[in-house]
PDB file of C-alpha atoms in Angstrom:
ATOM      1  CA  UNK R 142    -105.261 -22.032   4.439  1.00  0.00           C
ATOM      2  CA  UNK R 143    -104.206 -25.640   3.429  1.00  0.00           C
ATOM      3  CA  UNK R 144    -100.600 -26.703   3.035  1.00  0.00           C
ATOM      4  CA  UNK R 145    -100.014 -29.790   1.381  1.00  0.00           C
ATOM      5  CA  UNK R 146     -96.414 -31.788   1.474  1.00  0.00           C
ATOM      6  CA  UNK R 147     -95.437 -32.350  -2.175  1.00  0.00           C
ATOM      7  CA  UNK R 148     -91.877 -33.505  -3.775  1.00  0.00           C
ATOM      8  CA  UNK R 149     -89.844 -31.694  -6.019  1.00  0.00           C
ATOM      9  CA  UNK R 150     -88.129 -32.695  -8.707  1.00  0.00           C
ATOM     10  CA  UNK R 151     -84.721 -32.854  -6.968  1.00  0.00           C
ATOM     11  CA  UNK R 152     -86.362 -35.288  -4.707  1.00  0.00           C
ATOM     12  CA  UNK R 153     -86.691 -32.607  -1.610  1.00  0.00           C
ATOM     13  CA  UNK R 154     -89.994 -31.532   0.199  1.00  0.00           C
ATOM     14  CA  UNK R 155     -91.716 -28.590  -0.606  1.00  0.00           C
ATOM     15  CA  UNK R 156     -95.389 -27.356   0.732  1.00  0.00           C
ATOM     16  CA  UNK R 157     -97.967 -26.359  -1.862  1.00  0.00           C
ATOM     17  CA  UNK R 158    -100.766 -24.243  -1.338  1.00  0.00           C
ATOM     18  CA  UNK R 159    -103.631 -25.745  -3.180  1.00  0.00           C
ATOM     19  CA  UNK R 160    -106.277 -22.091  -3.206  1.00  0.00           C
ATOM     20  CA  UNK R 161    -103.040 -19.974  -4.514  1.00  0.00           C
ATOM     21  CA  UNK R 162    -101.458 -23.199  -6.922  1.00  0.00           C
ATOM     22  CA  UNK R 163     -98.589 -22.048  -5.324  1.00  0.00           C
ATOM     23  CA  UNK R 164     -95.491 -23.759  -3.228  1.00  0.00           C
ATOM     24  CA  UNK R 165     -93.314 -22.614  -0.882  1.00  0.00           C
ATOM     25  CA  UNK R 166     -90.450 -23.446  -3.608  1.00  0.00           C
ATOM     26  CA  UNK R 167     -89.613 -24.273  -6.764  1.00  0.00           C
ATOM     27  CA  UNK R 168     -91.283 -27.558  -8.084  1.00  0.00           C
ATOM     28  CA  UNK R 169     -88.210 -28.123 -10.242  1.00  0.00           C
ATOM     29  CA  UNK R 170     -86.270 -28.458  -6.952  1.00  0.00           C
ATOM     30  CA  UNK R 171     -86.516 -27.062  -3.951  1.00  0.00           C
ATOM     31  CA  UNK R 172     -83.153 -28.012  -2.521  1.00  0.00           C
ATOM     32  CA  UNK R 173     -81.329 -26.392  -5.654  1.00  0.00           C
ATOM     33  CA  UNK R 174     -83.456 -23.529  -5.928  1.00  0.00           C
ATOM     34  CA  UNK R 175     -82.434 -22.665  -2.268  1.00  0.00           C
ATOM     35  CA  UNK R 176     -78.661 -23.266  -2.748  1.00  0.00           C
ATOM     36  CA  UNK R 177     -78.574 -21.074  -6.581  1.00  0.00           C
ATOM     37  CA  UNK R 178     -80.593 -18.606  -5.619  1.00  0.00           C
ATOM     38  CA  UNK R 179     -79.376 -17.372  -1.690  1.00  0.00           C
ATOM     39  CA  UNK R 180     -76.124 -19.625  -1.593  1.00  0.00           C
ATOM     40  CA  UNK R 181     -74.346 -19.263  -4.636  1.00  0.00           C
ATOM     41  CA  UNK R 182     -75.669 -15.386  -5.646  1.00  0.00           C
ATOM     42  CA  UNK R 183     -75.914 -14.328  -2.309  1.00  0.00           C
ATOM     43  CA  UNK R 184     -74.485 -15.799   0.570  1.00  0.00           C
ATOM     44  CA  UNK R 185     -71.050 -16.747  -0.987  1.00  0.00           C
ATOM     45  CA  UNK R 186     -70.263 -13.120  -1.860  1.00  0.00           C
ATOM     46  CA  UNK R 187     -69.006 -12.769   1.700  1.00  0.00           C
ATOM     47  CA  UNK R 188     -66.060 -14.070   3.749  1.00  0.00           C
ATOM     48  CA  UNK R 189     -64.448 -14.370   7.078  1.00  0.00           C
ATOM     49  CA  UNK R 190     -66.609 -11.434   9.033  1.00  0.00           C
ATOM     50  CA  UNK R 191     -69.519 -10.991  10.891  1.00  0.00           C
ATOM     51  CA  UNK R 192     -73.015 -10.720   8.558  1.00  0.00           C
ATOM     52  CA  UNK R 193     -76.512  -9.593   9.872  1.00  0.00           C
ATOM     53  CA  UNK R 194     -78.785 -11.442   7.565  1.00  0.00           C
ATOM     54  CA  UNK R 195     -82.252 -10.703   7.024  1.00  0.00           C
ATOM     55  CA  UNK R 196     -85.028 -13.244   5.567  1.00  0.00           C
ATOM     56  CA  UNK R 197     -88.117 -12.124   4.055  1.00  0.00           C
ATOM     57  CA  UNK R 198     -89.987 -15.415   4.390  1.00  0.00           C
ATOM     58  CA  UNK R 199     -88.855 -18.130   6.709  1.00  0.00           C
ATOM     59  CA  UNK R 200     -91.510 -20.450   5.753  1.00  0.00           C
ATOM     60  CA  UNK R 201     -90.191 -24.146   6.043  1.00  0.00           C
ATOM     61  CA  UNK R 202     -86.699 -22.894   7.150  1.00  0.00           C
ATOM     62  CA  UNK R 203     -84.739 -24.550   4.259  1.00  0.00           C
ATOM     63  CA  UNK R 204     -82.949 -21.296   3.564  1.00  0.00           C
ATOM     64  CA  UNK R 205     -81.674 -21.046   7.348  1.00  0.00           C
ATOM     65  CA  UNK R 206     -81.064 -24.443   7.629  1.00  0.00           C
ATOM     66  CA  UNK R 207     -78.502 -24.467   4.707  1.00  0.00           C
ATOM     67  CA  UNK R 208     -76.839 -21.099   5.683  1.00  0.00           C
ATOM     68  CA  UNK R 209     -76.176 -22.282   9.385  1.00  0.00           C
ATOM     69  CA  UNK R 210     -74.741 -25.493   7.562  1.00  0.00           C
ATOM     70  CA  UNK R 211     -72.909 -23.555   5.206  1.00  0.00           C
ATOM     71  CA  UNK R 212     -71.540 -20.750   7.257  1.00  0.00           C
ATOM     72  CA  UNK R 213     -68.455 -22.610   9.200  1.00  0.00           C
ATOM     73  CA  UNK R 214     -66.871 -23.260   5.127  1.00  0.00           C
ATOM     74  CA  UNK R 215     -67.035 -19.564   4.985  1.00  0.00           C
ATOM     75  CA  UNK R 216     -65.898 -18.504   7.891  1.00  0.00           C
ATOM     76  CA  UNK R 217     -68.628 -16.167   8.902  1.00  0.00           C
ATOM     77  CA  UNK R 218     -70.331 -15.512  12.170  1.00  0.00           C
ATOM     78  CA  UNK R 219     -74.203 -14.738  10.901  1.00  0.00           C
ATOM     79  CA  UNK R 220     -77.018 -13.349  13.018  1.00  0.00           C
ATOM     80  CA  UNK R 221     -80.069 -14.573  10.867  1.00  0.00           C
ATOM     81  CA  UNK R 222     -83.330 -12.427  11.793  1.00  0.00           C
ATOM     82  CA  UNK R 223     -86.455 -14.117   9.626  1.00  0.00           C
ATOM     83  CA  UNK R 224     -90.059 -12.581   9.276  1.00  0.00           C
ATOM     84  CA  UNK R 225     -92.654 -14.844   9.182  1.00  0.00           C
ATOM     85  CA  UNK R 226     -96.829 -13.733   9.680  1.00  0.00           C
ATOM     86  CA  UNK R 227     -97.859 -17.386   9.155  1.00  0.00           C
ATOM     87  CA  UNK R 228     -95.149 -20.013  10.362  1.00  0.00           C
ATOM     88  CA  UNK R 229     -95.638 -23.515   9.779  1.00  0.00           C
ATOM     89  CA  UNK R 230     -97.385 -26.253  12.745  1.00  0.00           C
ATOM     90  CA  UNK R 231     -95.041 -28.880  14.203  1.00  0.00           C
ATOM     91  CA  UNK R 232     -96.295 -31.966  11.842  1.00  0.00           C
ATOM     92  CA  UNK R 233     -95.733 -29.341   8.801  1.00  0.00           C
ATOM     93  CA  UNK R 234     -92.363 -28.842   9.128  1.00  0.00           C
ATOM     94  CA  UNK R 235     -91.484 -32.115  10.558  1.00  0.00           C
ATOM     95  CA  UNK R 236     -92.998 -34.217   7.123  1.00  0.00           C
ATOM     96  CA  UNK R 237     -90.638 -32.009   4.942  1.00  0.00           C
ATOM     97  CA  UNK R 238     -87.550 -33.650   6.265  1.00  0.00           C
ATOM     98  CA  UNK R 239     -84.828 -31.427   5.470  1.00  0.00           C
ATOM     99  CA  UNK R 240     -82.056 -32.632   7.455  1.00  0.00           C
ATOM    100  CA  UNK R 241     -81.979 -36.148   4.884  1.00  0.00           C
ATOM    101  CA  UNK R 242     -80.746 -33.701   2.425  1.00  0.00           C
ATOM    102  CA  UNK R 243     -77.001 -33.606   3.675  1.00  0.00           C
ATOM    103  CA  UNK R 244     -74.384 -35.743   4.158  1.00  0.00           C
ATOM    104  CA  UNK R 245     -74.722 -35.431   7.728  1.00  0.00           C
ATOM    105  CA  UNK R 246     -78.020 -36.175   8.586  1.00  0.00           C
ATOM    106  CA  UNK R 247     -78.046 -36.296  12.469  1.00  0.00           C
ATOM    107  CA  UNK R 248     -76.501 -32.986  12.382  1.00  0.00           C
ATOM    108  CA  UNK R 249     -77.984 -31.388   9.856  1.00  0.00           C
ATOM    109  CA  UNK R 250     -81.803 -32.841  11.355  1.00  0.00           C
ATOM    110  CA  UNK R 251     -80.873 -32.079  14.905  1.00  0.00           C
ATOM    111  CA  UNK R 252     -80.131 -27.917  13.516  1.00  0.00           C
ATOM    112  CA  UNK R 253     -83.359 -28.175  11.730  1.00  0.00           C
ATOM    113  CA  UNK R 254     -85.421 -28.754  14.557  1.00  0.00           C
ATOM    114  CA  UNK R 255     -83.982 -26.167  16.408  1.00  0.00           C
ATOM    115  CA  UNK R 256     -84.432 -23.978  13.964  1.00  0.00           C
ATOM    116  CA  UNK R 257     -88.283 -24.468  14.232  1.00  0.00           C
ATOM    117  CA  UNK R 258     -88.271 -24.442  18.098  1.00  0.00           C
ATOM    118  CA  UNK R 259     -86.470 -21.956  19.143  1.00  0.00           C
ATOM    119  CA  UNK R 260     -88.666 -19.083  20.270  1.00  0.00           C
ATOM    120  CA  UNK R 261     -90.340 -16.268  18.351  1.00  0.00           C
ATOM    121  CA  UNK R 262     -89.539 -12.878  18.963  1.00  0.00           C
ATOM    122  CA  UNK R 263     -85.695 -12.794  20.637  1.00  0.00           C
ATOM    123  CA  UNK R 264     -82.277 -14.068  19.562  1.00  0.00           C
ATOM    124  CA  UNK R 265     -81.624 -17.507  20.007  1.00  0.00           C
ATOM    125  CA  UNK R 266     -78.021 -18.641  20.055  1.00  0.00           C
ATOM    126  CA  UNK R 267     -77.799 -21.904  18.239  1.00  0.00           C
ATOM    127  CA  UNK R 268     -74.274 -22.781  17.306  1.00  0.00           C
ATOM    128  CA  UNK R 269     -71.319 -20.255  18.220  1.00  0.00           C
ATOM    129  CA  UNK R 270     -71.176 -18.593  14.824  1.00  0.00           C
ATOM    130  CA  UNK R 271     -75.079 -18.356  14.036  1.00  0.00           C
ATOM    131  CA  UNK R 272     -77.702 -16.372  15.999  1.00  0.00           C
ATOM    132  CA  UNK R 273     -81.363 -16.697  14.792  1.00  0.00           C
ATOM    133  CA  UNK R 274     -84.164 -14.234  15.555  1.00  0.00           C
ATOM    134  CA  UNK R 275     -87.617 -15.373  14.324  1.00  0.00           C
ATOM    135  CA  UNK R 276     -90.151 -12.146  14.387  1.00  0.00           C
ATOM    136  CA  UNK R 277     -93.751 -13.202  13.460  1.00  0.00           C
ATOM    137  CA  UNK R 278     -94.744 -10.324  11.559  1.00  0.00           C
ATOM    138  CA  UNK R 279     -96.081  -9.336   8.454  1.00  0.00           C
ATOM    139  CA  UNK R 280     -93.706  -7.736   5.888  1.00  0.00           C
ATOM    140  CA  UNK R 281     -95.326  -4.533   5.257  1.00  0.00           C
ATOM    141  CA  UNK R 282     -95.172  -3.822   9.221  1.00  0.00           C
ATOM    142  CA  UNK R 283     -91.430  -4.377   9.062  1.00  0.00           C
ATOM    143  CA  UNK R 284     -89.014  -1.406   9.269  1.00  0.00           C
ATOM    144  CA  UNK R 285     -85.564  -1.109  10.149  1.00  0.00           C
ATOM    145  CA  UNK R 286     -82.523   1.156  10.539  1.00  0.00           C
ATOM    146  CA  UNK R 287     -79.952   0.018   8.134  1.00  0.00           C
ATOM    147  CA  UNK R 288     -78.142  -2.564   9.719  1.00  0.00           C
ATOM    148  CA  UNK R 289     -78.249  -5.937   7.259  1.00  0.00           C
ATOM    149  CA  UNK R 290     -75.444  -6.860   5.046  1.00  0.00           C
ATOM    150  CA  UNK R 291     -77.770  -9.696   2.942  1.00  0.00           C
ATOM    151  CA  UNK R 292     -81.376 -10.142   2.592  1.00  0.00           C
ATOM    152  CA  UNK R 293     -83.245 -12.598   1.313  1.00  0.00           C
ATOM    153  CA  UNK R 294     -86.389 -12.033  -0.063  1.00  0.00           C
ATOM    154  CA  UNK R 295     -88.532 -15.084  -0.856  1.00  0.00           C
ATOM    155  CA  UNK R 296     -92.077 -14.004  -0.632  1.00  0.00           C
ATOM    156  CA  UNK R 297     -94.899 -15.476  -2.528  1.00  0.00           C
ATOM    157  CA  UNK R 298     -95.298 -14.431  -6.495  1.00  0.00           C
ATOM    158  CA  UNK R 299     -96.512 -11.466  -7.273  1.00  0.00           C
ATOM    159  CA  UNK R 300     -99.202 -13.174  -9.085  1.00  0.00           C
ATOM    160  CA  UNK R 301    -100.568 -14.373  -5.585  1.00  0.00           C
ATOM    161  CA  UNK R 302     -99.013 -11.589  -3.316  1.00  0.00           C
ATOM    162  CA  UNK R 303     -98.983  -8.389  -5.562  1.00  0.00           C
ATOM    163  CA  UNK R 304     -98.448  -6.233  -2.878  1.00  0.00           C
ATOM    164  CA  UNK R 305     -95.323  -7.811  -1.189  1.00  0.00           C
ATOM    165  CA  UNK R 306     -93.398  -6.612  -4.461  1.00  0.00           C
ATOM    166  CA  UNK R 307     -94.560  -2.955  -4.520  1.00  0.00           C
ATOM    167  CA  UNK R 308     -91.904  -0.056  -4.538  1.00  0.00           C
ATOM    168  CA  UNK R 309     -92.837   0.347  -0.786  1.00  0.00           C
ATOM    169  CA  UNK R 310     -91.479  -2.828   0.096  1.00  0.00           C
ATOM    170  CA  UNK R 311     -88.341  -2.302  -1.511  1.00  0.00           C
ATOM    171  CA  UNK R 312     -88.042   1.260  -0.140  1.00  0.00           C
ATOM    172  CA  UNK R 313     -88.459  -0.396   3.460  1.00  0.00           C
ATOM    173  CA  UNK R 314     -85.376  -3.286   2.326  1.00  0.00           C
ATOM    174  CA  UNK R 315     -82.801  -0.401   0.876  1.00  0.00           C
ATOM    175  CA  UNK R 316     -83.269   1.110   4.227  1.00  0.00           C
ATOM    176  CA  UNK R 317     -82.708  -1.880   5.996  1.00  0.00           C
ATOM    177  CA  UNK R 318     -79.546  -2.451   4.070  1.00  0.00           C
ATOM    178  CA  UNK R 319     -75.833  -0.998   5.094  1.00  0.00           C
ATOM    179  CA  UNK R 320     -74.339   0.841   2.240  1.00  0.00           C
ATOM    180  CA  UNK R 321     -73.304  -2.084  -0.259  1.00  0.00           C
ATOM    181  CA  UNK R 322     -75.517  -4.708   1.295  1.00  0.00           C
ATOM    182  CA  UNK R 323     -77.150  -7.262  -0.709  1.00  0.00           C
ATOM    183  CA  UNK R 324     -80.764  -8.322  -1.856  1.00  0.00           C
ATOM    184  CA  UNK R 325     -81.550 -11.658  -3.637  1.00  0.00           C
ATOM    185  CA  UNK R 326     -84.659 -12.994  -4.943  1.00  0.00           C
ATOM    186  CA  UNK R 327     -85.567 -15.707  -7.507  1.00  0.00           C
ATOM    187  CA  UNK R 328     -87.997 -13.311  -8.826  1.00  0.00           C
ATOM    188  CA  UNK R 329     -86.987 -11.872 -12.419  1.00  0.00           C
ATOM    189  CA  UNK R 330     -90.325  -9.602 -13.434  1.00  0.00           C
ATOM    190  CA  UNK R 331     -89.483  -6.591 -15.197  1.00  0.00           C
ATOM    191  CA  UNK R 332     -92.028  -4.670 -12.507  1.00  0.00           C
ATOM    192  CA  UNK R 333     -90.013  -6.222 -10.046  1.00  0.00           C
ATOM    193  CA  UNK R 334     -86.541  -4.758 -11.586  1.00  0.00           C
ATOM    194  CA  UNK R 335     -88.051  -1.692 -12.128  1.00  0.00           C
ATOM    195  CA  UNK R 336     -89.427  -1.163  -8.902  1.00  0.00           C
ATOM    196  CA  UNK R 337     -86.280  -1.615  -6.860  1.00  0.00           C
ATOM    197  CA  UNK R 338     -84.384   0.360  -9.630  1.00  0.00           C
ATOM    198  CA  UNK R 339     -86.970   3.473  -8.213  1.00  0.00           C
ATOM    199  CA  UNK R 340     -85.738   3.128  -4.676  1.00  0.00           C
ATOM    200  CA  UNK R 341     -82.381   3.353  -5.595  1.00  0.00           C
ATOM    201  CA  UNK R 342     -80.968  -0.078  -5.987  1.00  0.00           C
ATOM    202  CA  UNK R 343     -78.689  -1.499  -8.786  1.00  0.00           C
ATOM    203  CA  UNK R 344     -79.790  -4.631  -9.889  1.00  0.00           C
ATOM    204  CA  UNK R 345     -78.486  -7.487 -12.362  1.00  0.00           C
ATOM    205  CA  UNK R 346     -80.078 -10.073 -13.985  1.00  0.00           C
ATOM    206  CA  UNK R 347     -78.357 -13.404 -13.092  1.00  0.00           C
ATOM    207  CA  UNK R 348     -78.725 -17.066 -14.720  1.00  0.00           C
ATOM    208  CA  UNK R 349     -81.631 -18.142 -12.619  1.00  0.00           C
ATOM    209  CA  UNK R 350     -82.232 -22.019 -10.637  1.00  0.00           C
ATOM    210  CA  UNK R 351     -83.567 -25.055 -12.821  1.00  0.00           C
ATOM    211  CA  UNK R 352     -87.063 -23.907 -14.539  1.00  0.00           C
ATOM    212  CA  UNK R 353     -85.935 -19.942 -14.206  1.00  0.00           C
ATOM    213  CA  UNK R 354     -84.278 -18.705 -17.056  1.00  0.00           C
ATOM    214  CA  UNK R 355     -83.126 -15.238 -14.776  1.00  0.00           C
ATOM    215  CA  UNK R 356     -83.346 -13.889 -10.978  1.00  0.00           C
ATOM    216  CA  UNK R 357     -82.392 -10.856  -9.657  1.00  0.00           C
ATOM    217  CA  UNK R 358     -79.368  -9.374  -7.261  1.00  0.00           C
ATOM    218  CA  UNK R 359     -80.022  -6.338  -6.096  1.00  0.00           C
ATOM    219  CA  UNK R 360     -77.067  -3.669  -4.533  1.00  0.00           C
ATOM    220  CA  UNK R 361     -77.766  -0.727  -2.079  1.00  0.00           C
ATOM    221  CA  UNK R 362     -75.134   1.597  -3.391  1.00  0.00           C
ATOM    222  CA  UNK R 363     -71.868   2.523  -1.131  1.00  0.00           C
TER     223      UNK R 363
END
């Protein structure tokens, strides 16, 4: 399927699929949606400890990129596993440019790269404090025993990917989850609420990124 680099309105990268008229992230800002959504509601609600992190999409890698970056402020030692069934081609994720974004560029560029390179399918140890484990899979193939304290879940829309947001899905991420773990998602569809309020999860509506008026936060209970 085509990709297409566009820019958001933050002045960050995004890719846009032209068949679905839908991008990898929020036209009003890709950079901010990334930093409301799983910084700020999801990542910052731990401190000093180890966290097993799962990603439901890792797409261009923004969301890694700025929770490796982010993760020595907060003292935590992550192991990041990301599913992705269709990752992105060398010239794709090289045109986006995400390590520009930050203060330190060289850095921040040099992470993003590896990010992209290191190798599907087993751990990768790129800094001390952050292990990253790509698995190229699809999401309804993935199950696991519950051992993630955060996951983020940034599939397509429902409108284009209906069945990534069924009660199935979110049966397979409460199980995935420790007791009190985490799930955060820009989406904010009542059938989305609904459905992970049937598998057993407490959710809140939160203020949502620029163009959103809500997302959701969703809490395996203890």
């Amino acid at each position: 399927m085509e990709r297409k680099i566009v820019r958001t309105a933050d002045g960050s990268k995004t890719l846009r699929l032209p068949a679905w008229e839908e991008a990898y992230h929020s036209m009003h800002g890709a950079l901010q949606e990334a930093y409301h959504v799983f910084i700020r509601s999801g990542l910052d609600q731990f401190q000093s400890r180890e966290l097993s992190l799962l990603e439901m999409g890792f797409g261009t890698g923004l969301n890694a990129l700025i929770t490796l970056l982010e993760a020595p402020a907060r003292q935590l030692r992550i192991r990041y596993t990301a599913l992705e069934a269709f990752p992105l081609v060398a010239s794709e994720w090289e045109a986006l440019e995400y390590g520009q974004l930050f203060p330190e560029r060289e850095m921040a560029s040099r992470f993003f790269t590896q990010l992209h390179q290191a190798p599907w399918e087993k751990p990768c140890q790129l800094t001390p404090d952050f292990e990253l484990c790509k698995l190229q899979k699809d999401f309804l193939d993935f199950e696991s025993e519950p051992r993630f304290d955060l996951i983020y879940f940034d599939a397509f829309g429902a409108r284009v990917q209906p069945e990534l947001w069924t009660e199935a899905v979110f049966r397979s991420m409460y199980a995935a989850l420790q007791p009190g773990g985490l799930l955060v998602t820009y989406a904010a569809k009542g059938s989305v609420r609904r459905g992970m309020q049937a598998v057993g999860f407490g959710v809140e509506r939160l203020p949502g990124p620029p163009g959103k008026r809500e997302m959701l936060r969703a809490r395996k209970a203890l």
